[in-house]
Amino acid sequence: MTGRQPLVVVGDVLLDRDVRGSASRLAPDAPAPVVDVTDDLARPGGAGLAAVLAARSGRDVVLVTALGRDGASNRVREALDGRVRLVELPLDGSLPIKTRVLADGRPLVRIDRGGGRVASVSAAAGRALADAHAVLVADYGRGTAQALHPLLADTARRVPLVWDPHPRGGPPVPGARLVTPNAAEATALCPDEGDSLAAHSRRGAELAKRWGAAAVAVTLGERGVLLTRPLAEAPMLVPSPYRAVGDPCGAGDCFAAVAACALADGGLPEEAVQQAVAAAAAFVAAGGACDPALWQTPYAAGPARPAGGDAFATAARIRARGGTVVATGGCFDLLHAGHVGLLDSARRIGDCLIVCVNSDASLRRLKGPGRPLNPLEDRVRVLAALGSVDAVVAFEEDTPESLLGRLRPDVWVKGGDYSADDLPEARALRAWGGQAVVLPYLDGRSTTGLADRAARAAGGARPAVP
């Protein structure tokens, strides 16, 4: 445990199956593509996926759901073992299986089969909700949320509750701290308003009033998320930090899970939505629910992922599809316009940008006493929030050469007015065929200059900033 508040996830689990391959010909007996299968992956979906995503934060997660004695239920149990604690309700019937057939990454057809309903409510489920510090409800309309509705209504009066609705489900319980419909779901509930931000704002406020919810977050895909409140005229729009290219399946579960975790730890809905938007974008960019890293390690037993994302997974993913990995490095103690211009330019060189940043000890050895002005955690968070940055990774040494040997970028970028051949990293890059380049900085922008001006404005002595 990390000290983070535990979370109870309530909802319907299904077995998601992706059959992946390539299609280069049509069947001889029908105008249908023939898929040569290369991969067949089955994993928990619905509330099961939301629970796994919540457990990535390192917190204790309890999943209350209905499972049967069929093969799909057993596969879900195996996949969740070691990641979350299960509180099972009896399932009357078989667990739903949702199969997608994808050719070259694009869905061709989806096949649904199976399906049961909750047979009864167990005492263990009541105890789990009575002990809850926060609750996430993933209501896929299979009966779990409806069976526990009275208990959930009571829970919402005591602790933060996030409700992720779906078209086949029922309305959330009154008092929910946050409800997270997507644009299509909100439009189905409040039709004939159009697709403008103003229309979605009115829908969100109307739904918040109708449901008795403290806030409604309408997810709008690439446009971000609108956070609305009952009768409020000015919603908060939280844009995506960058355009995430990848499989969006499960992005809504990621958004709801991260928002619930933030509220469990005492965050405001505004803070929860901002964290959830960034996490959902990173989730999609990493491959969504098909990201192998999501299922290889039981996150509930390990540490949370770094705030700057996984640099090595990002590089491997881009390299696997034949893209260009770009990296740059520095202290980034006070981020200024020169840095932003450099990072924007570096990102345009390739298909991802990874920033290698000096640790606090490394920066102090390089710059001297009084540094860093901002600790590593803050520097990583600021860099990771930039739309041009795909991942951030820290290094403890005086130079990033050892890190680059493991990261192996195609292009290494530095800002300045010297030759690329003079860079100490240039020799390391040549070992694997990489290239070091220099980009110009914006004139007159520097951390030293910023610190000098701040000191003069404060009327104090110049800080020790070499």
XYZ file of C-alpha atoms in Angstrom:
466
model
C 0.000 0.000 0.000
C 1.143 3.558 -0.707
C -1.104 5.474 1.683
C -3.553 6.273 -1.069
C -7.199 5.897 -0.106
C -8.729 2.545 -1.134
C -11.458 2.430 -3.750
C -14.506 0.213 -4.286
C -15.518 -0.400 -7.907
C -19.077 -1.627 -8.479
C -20.379 -2.750 -11.835
C -20.654 -5.234 -14.651
C -17.635 -7.161 -15.876
C -17.415 -8.687 -19.323
C -14.708 -10.529 -21.198
C -13.217 -8.416 -23.977
C -11.581 -10.406 -26.778
C -9.586 -8.860 -29.622
C -8.757 -11.008 -32.635
C -6.092 -9.111 -34.565
C -4.481 -9.704 -37.925
C -3.985 -8.406 -41.431
C -6.333 -8.454 -44.411
C -4.958 -8.376 -47.941
C -7.565 -10.379 -49.885
C -11.287 -11.112 -50.140
C -12.932 -14.452 -49.542
C -13.679 -16.360 -52.796
C -17.295 -17.048 -51.808
C -18.268 -13.537 -50.603
C -17.043 -9.909 -50.779
C -15.659 -10.180 -47.222
C -12.058 -9.614 -46.122
C -10.010 -12.609 -45.021
C -8.172 -11.889 -41.760
C -4.896 -13.709 -41.199
C -4.849 -13.805 -37.386
C -1.639 -12.795 -35.627
C -2.919 -12.205 -32.095
C -5.867 -13.262 -29.930
C -6.086 -11.426 -26.608
C -8.801 -11.819 -23.970
C -8.979 -9.544 -20.918
C -11.500 -8.169 -18.408
C -13.656 -5.349 -19.720
C -16.220 -3.004 -18.243
C -15.903 -2.666 -14.485
C -13.020 -5.162 -14.546
C -10.926 -2.878 -16.745
C -11.853 0.166 -14.638
C -10.721 -1.657 -11.481
C -7.367 -2.626 -13.020
C -6.786 0.945 -14.176
C -7.577 2.258 -10.697
C -5.157 -0.251 -9.172
C -2.306 1.184 -11.276
C -2.113 3.997 -8.712
C -0.919 1.472 -6.137
C -4.053 1.682 -4.004
C -6.178 -1.179 -2.666
C -9.109 -1.752 -5.038
C -12.148 -3.900 -4.260
C -14.295 -4.962 -7.224
C -17.923 -5.862 -6.515
C -19.325 -7.666 -9.547
C -21.329 -10.691 -10.693
C -19.440 -13.756 -11.928
C -20.602 -17.265 -12.820
C -19.082 -20.700 -13.278
C -18.569 -20.405 -17.023
C -15.228 -20.244 -18.817
C -15.377 -16.492 -19.396
C -15.904 -15.833 -15.675
C -12.930 -18.047 -14.823
C -10.687 -16.167 -17.281
C -11.695 -12.891 -15.654
C -10.863 -14.259 -12.211
C -7.416 -15.344 -13.399
C -6.665 -11.968 -15.010
C -7.738 -10.011 -11.916
C -5.900 -12.205 -9.428
C -3.212 -10.161 -7.674
C -4.498 -6.886 -9.065
C -7.790 -6.303 -7.230
C -9.784 -7.951 -4.451
C -12.972 -9.579 -5.712
C -16.330 -9.528 -3.948
C -18.502 -11.762 -6.100
C -22.246 -11.677 -6.591
C -23.875 -14.803 -8.077
C -24.505 -14.566 -11.816
C -27.611 -16.134 -13.324
C -26.365 -17.073 -16.787
C -22.974 -16.666 -18.447
C -20.615 -13.707 -18.516
C -20.926 -11.558 -21.674
C -18.112 -11.910 -24.220
C -17.450 -9.029 -26.578
C -15.237 -10.034 -29.518
C -13.714 -7.504 -31.908
C -12.076 -8.622 -35.151
C -9.482 -6.084 -36.255
C -7.527 -5.958 -39.498
C -4.411 -3.782 -39.540
C -5.613 -2.125 -36.340
C -9.083 -1.263 -37.653
C -12.241 -2.981 -36.350
C -14.116 -5.009 -38.978
C -16.880 -6.549 -36.899
C -17.927 -7.009 -33.273
C -19.578 -10.191 -32.023
C -21.463 -10.248 -28.701
C -22.574 -13.427 -26.980
C -23.577 -14.612 -23.549
C -25.110 -12.518 -20.858
C -26.549 -13.050 -17.414
C -28.063 -11.075 -14.572
C -27.270 -10.671 -10.910
C -29.082 -13.380 -8.959
C -28.839 -11.861 -5.463
C -26.941 -9.372 -3.291
C -24.419 -10.768 -0.834
C -23.634 -9.529 2.658
C -19.995 -9.146 1.595
C -21.029 -6.537 -0.971
C -22.839 -4.556 1.725
C -19.771 -4.687 3.979
C -17.504 -3.531 1.153
C -19.689 -0.462 0.539
C -20.055 0.246 4.264
C -16.242 0.368 4.568
C -15.700 2.325 1.330
C -13.690 5.564 1.262
C -14.779 6.223 -2.341
C -16.789 4.348 -4.971
C -16.747 4.069 -8.759
C -19.850 2.621 -10.433
C -19.338 1.248 -13.958
C -22.920 0.595 -14.986
C -23.068 -1.439 -18.210
C -26.741 -2.258 -17.736
C -26.208 -5.886 -16.713
C -27.880 -5.485 -13.324
C -25.084 -5.030 -10.767
C -25.668 -1.319 -10.145
C -29.429 -1.791 -10.082
C -29.208 -4.645 -7.574
C -27.060 -2.511 -5.260
C -28.922 0.756 -5.914
C -30.227 1.324 -2.339
C -26.781 0.636 -0.851
C -25.119 2.909 -3.403
C -27.592 5.710 -2.643
C -26.674 5.482 1.033
C -22.955 5.360 0.206
C -23.184 8.514 -1.936
C -24.298 10.451 1.124
C -21.094 9.520 2.963
C -18.191 9.317 0.495
C -17.278 10.496 -3.032
C -19.067 8.428 -5.658
C -18.342 8.531 -9.402
C -20.942 7.052 -11.747
C -19.915 6.042 -15.280
C -23.246 5.586 -17.115
C -23.964 3.590 -20.251
C -27.011 3.537 -22.552
C -28.311 0.205 -21.241
C -27.910 1.211 -17.596
C -30.150 3.182 -15.295
C -29.778 6.695 -13.857
C -27.128 7.312 -11.213
C -28.050 7.554 -7.566
C -28.720 11.064 -6.203
C -25.743 12.696 -4.554
C -23.096 11.353 -6.934
C -20.003 13.552 -6.761
C -19.303 13.143 -10.487
C -21.147 11.498 -13.420
C -19.179 10.856 -16.629
C -21.341 10.357 -19.741
C -19.749 10.658 -23.154
C -21.149 12.982 -25.795
C -23.312 10.298 -27.436
C -24.793 9.186 -24.113
C -25.530 12.749 -23.046
C -27.116 13.487 -26.427
C -29.335 10.398 -26.206
C -30.588 11.590 -22.819
C -31.027 15.218 -23.935
C -31.583 15.124 -27.727
C -32.070 17.848 -30.342
C -29.504 20.288 -28.959
C -26.745 19.935 -31.564
C -23.072 19.140 -31.112
C -21.687 22.532 -30.089
C -19.905 23.168 -26.801
C -22.863 25.306 -25.734
C -25.263 22.433 -26.428
C -23.147 19.966 -24.444
C -22.877 22.513 -21.639
C -26.663 22.771 -21.419
C -26.961 18.983 -21.500
C -24.464 18.571 -18.692
C -26.174 21.135 -16.466
C -29.600 19.629 -17.190
C -28.387 16.108 -16.414
C -26.702 17.244 -13.202
C -30.001 18.775 -12.092
C -32.036 15.744 -13.221
C -29.770 13.275 -11.421
C -29.095 15.334 -8.315
C -25.371 15.097 -9.049
C -22.781 17.553 -7.789
C -21.158 17.670 -11.240
C -21.375 16.069 -14.681
C -18.328 15.649 -16.913
C -19.307 15.202 -20.566
C -16.394 13.588 -22.409
C -16.004 14.922 -25.961
C -13.146 12.859 -27.377
C -10.396 14.978 -28.884
C -12.123 18.175 -27.768
C -11.619 17.258 -24.125
C -14.157 17.270 -21.302
C -16.833 19.749 -20.214
C -17.312 19.887 -16.443
C -20.785 21.216 -15.655
C -22.868 21.745 -12.536
C -26.620 22.103 -11.977
C -27.885 25.360 -13.491
C -24.318 26.655 -13.948
C -23.854 28.884 -16.993
C -20.065 28.711 -17.317
C -18.674 25.168 -17.463
C -14.984 24.327 -17.295
C -13.533 22.922 -20.524
C -10.496 20.706 -19.968
C -8.804 20.068 -23.331
C -6.730 17.000 -24.055
C -3.012 17.738 -23.549
C -2.271 16.395 -27.036
C -3.922 14.514 -29.875
C -3.716 10.898 -28.794
C -3.553 8.482 -31.737
C -4.513 4.917 -30.875
C -7.306 2.537 -29.957
C -9.870 4.502 -27.872
C -11.535 1.341 -26.517
C -11.547 1.653 -22.722
C -10.672 5.356 -22.630
C -13.922 6.135 -20.811
C -13.131 3.509 -18.176
C -9.683 5.069 -17.734
C -11.171 8.547 -17.372
C -13.689 7.438 -14.738
C -11.140 5.358 -12.813
C -8.570 8.145 -12.558
C -11.237 10.704 -11.614
C -12.499 8.408 -8.849
C -8.957 7.922 -7.538
C -8.395 11.688 -7.432
C -11.628 12.251 -5.516
C -10.736 9.402 -3.145
C -7.523 11.232 -2.297
C -9.385 14.451 -1.478
C -9.236 16.231 -4.845
C -11.907 18.575 -6.125
C -13.947 17.609 -9.214
C -11.958 20.177 -11.230
C -8.686 18.553 -10.201
C -10.068 15.071 -10.775
C -11.164 15.896 -14.325
C -7.827 17.452 -15.233
C -5.947 14.371 -14.049
C -8.410 12.059 -15.787
C -8.165 13.855 -19.150
C -4.371 13.581 -19.154
C -4.495 9.924 -18.099
C -7.052 9.003 -20.765
C -4.916 10.609 -23.486
C -1.848 8.690 -22.301
C -3.914 5.487 -22.117
C -5.024 5.803 -25.751
C -1.528 6.733 -26.959
C -0.071 3.672 -25.199
C -2.419 1.304 -27.028
C -5.493 1.440 -24.808
C -6.699 -1.754 -23.189
C -4.403 -3.714 -25.545
C -1.260 -2.163 -24.022
C 0.767 -5.268 -23.015
C 2.231 -3.439 -20.014
C -1.250 -3.140 -18.537
C -1.579 -6.908 -18.177
C 1.999 -8.098 -17.653
C 2.503 -6.808 -14.100
C 0.037 -6.779 -11.193
C -0.028 -3.036 -10.544
C -1.834 -3.461 -7.237
C 1.338 -5.019 -5.825
C 3.712 -2.459 -7.294
C 4.356 1.275 -7.439
C 2.358 3.794 -9.383
C 3.484 4.691 -12.875
C 5.718 7.750 -13.083
C 3.962 11.057 -13.666
C 5.930 11.583 -16.877
C 4.718 8.387 -18.512
C 6.802 5.367 -19.499
C 9.584 6.622 -21.769
C 10.825 3.151 -22.706
C 7.339 1.858 -23.578
C 6.748 4.980 -25.657
C 10.015 4.515 -27.571
C 9.338 0.810 -28.143
C 5.832 1.498 -29.433
C 6.969 4.173 -31.901
C 9.939 2.090 -33.039
C 7.737 -0.986 -33.572
C 5.628 0.848 -36.117
C 8.635 2.271 -37.943
C 8.442 5.773 -36.467
C 11.186 8.170 -35.426
C 12.010 8.524 -31.732
C 13.264 11.988 -30.779
C 14.801 12.797 -27.401
C 16.178 15.892 -25.754
C 17.499 16.674 -22.313
C 18.333 19.310 -19.761
C 17.608 20.667 -16.302
C 14.405 22.576 -17.143
C 14.542 24.186 -13.710
C 12.427 27.177 -14.733
C 10.517 26.391 -17.906
C 10.501 29.430 -20.201
C 9.612 30.375 -23.772
C 13.020 29.228 -25.053
C 12.401 25.748 -23.700
C 8.866 25.602 -25.107
C 10.051 26.681 -28.561
C 12.818 24.086 -28.519
C 10.460 21.301 -27.443
C 7.860 22.245 -30.058
C 10.519 22.198 -32.785
C 11.992 18.914 -31.565
C 8.601 17.198 -31.565
C 8.046 18.102 -35.203
C 11.210 16.219 -36.183
C 9.772 12.775 -35.457
C 6.838 10.777 -34.111
C 7.374 11.229 -30.366
C 9.455 13.402 -28.036
C 11.030 12.027 -24.865
C 12.585 14.507 -22.446
C 15.537 13.346 -20.326
C 15.756 15.545 -17.229
C 18.521 15.842 -14.625
C 17.673 14.557 -11.159
C 17.916 16.989 -8.252
C 21.359 15.670 -7.263
C 22.607 15.760 -10.855
C 21.340 19.306 -11.323
C 22.934 20.448 -8.058
C 26.323 19.045 -9.110
C 25.984 20.804 -12.457
C 24.639 24.186 -11.317
C 25.850 24.493 -7.736
C 24.258 25.350 -4.368
C 20.746 26.765 -4.372
C 19.630 24.571 -7.218
C 17.232 23.177 -8.203
C 14.725 25.955 -7.838
C 11.995 23.385 -8.540
C 12.240 19.746 -7.371
C 12.312 16.913 -9.879
C 8.671 15.920 -9.307
C 7.479 19.430 -10.208
C 9.776 19.678 -13.233
C 8.563 16.329 -14.566
C 4.929 17.282 -14.068
C 5.313 20.598 -15.901
C 7.166 19.012 -18.819
C 4.706 16.127 -19.094
C 1.813 18.604 -19.306
C 3.170 20.114 -22.543
C 1.436 18.953 -25.688
C 4.778 18.480 -27.447
C 6.112 16.032 -24.834
C 5.178 12.339 -24.979
C 7.193 11.105 -21.974
C 9.705 12.319 -19.387
C 12.459 10.273 -17.765
C 15.028 11.355 -15.139
C 18.710 10.414 -14.927
C 21.040 10.539 -11.918
C 24.386 10.858 -13.729
C 26.029 14.107 -14.832
C 25.172 13.366 -18.489
C 22.369 11.309 -20.045
C 24.722 9.041 -22.055
C 23.933 5.884 -20.046
C 20.187 6.578 -20.286
C 20.445 7.168 -24.027
C 22.166 3.800 -24.422
C 19.023 2.160 -23.049
C 16.538 4.485 -24.731
C 18.312 4.469 -28.141
C 16.545 7.447 -29.761
C 16.881 8.052 -33.488
C 17.491 11.783 -32.984
C 19.010 13.642 -30.022
C 18.196 17.362 -29.892
C 19.964 20.089 -27.940
C 19.446 23.838 -27.944
C 22.349 26.224 -28.348
C 24.847 27.790 -30.691
C 27.493 25.057 -30.814
C 28.169 22.236 -33.272
C 26.353 18.933 -32.962
C 29.737 17.178 -33.145
C 30.735 18.914 -29.903
C 27.890 17.321 -27.984
C 29.120 14.581 -25.635
C 26.044 12.544 -26.553
C 26.879 12.547 -30.299
C 29.306 9.636 -30.024
C 26.772 7.537 -28.140
C 24.130 8.203 -30.818
C 26.460 7.032 -33.586
C 26.719 3.601 -31.911
C 23.200 2.690 -33.062
C 22.946 4.925 -36.100
C 21.305 7.855 -34.353
C 21.845 11.520 -35.127
C 22.557 14.462 -32.821
C 21.267 17.857 -33.950
C 21.305 21.378 -32.541
C 18.300 23.702 -32.661
C 18.507 27.435 -31.944
C 17.168 28.849 -28.685
C 14.980 31.946 -28.542
C 17.299 34.893 -27.876
C 17.231 36.450 -24.423
C 15.474 33.591 -22.665
C 17.266 31.724 -19.897
C 16.734 30.374 -16.405
C 19.500 32.674 -15.134
C 17.781 35.725 -16.607
C 14.440 34.742 -15.106
C 15.999 34.235 -11.672
C 17.801 37.594 -11.891
C 14.623 39.457 -12.766
C 12.656 37.700 -10.034
C 15.320 38.590 -7.461
C 15.383 42.244 -8.537
C 11.584 42.445 -8.476
C 11.591 41.033 -4.949
C 14.258 43.520 -3.901
C 16.550 40.756 -2.747
C 20.008 39.577 -3.617
C 20.621 37.613 -6.767
C 20.219 33.888 -6.074
C 23.084 31.550 -6.756
C 22.143 30.571 -10.305
C 25.226 30.072 -12.453
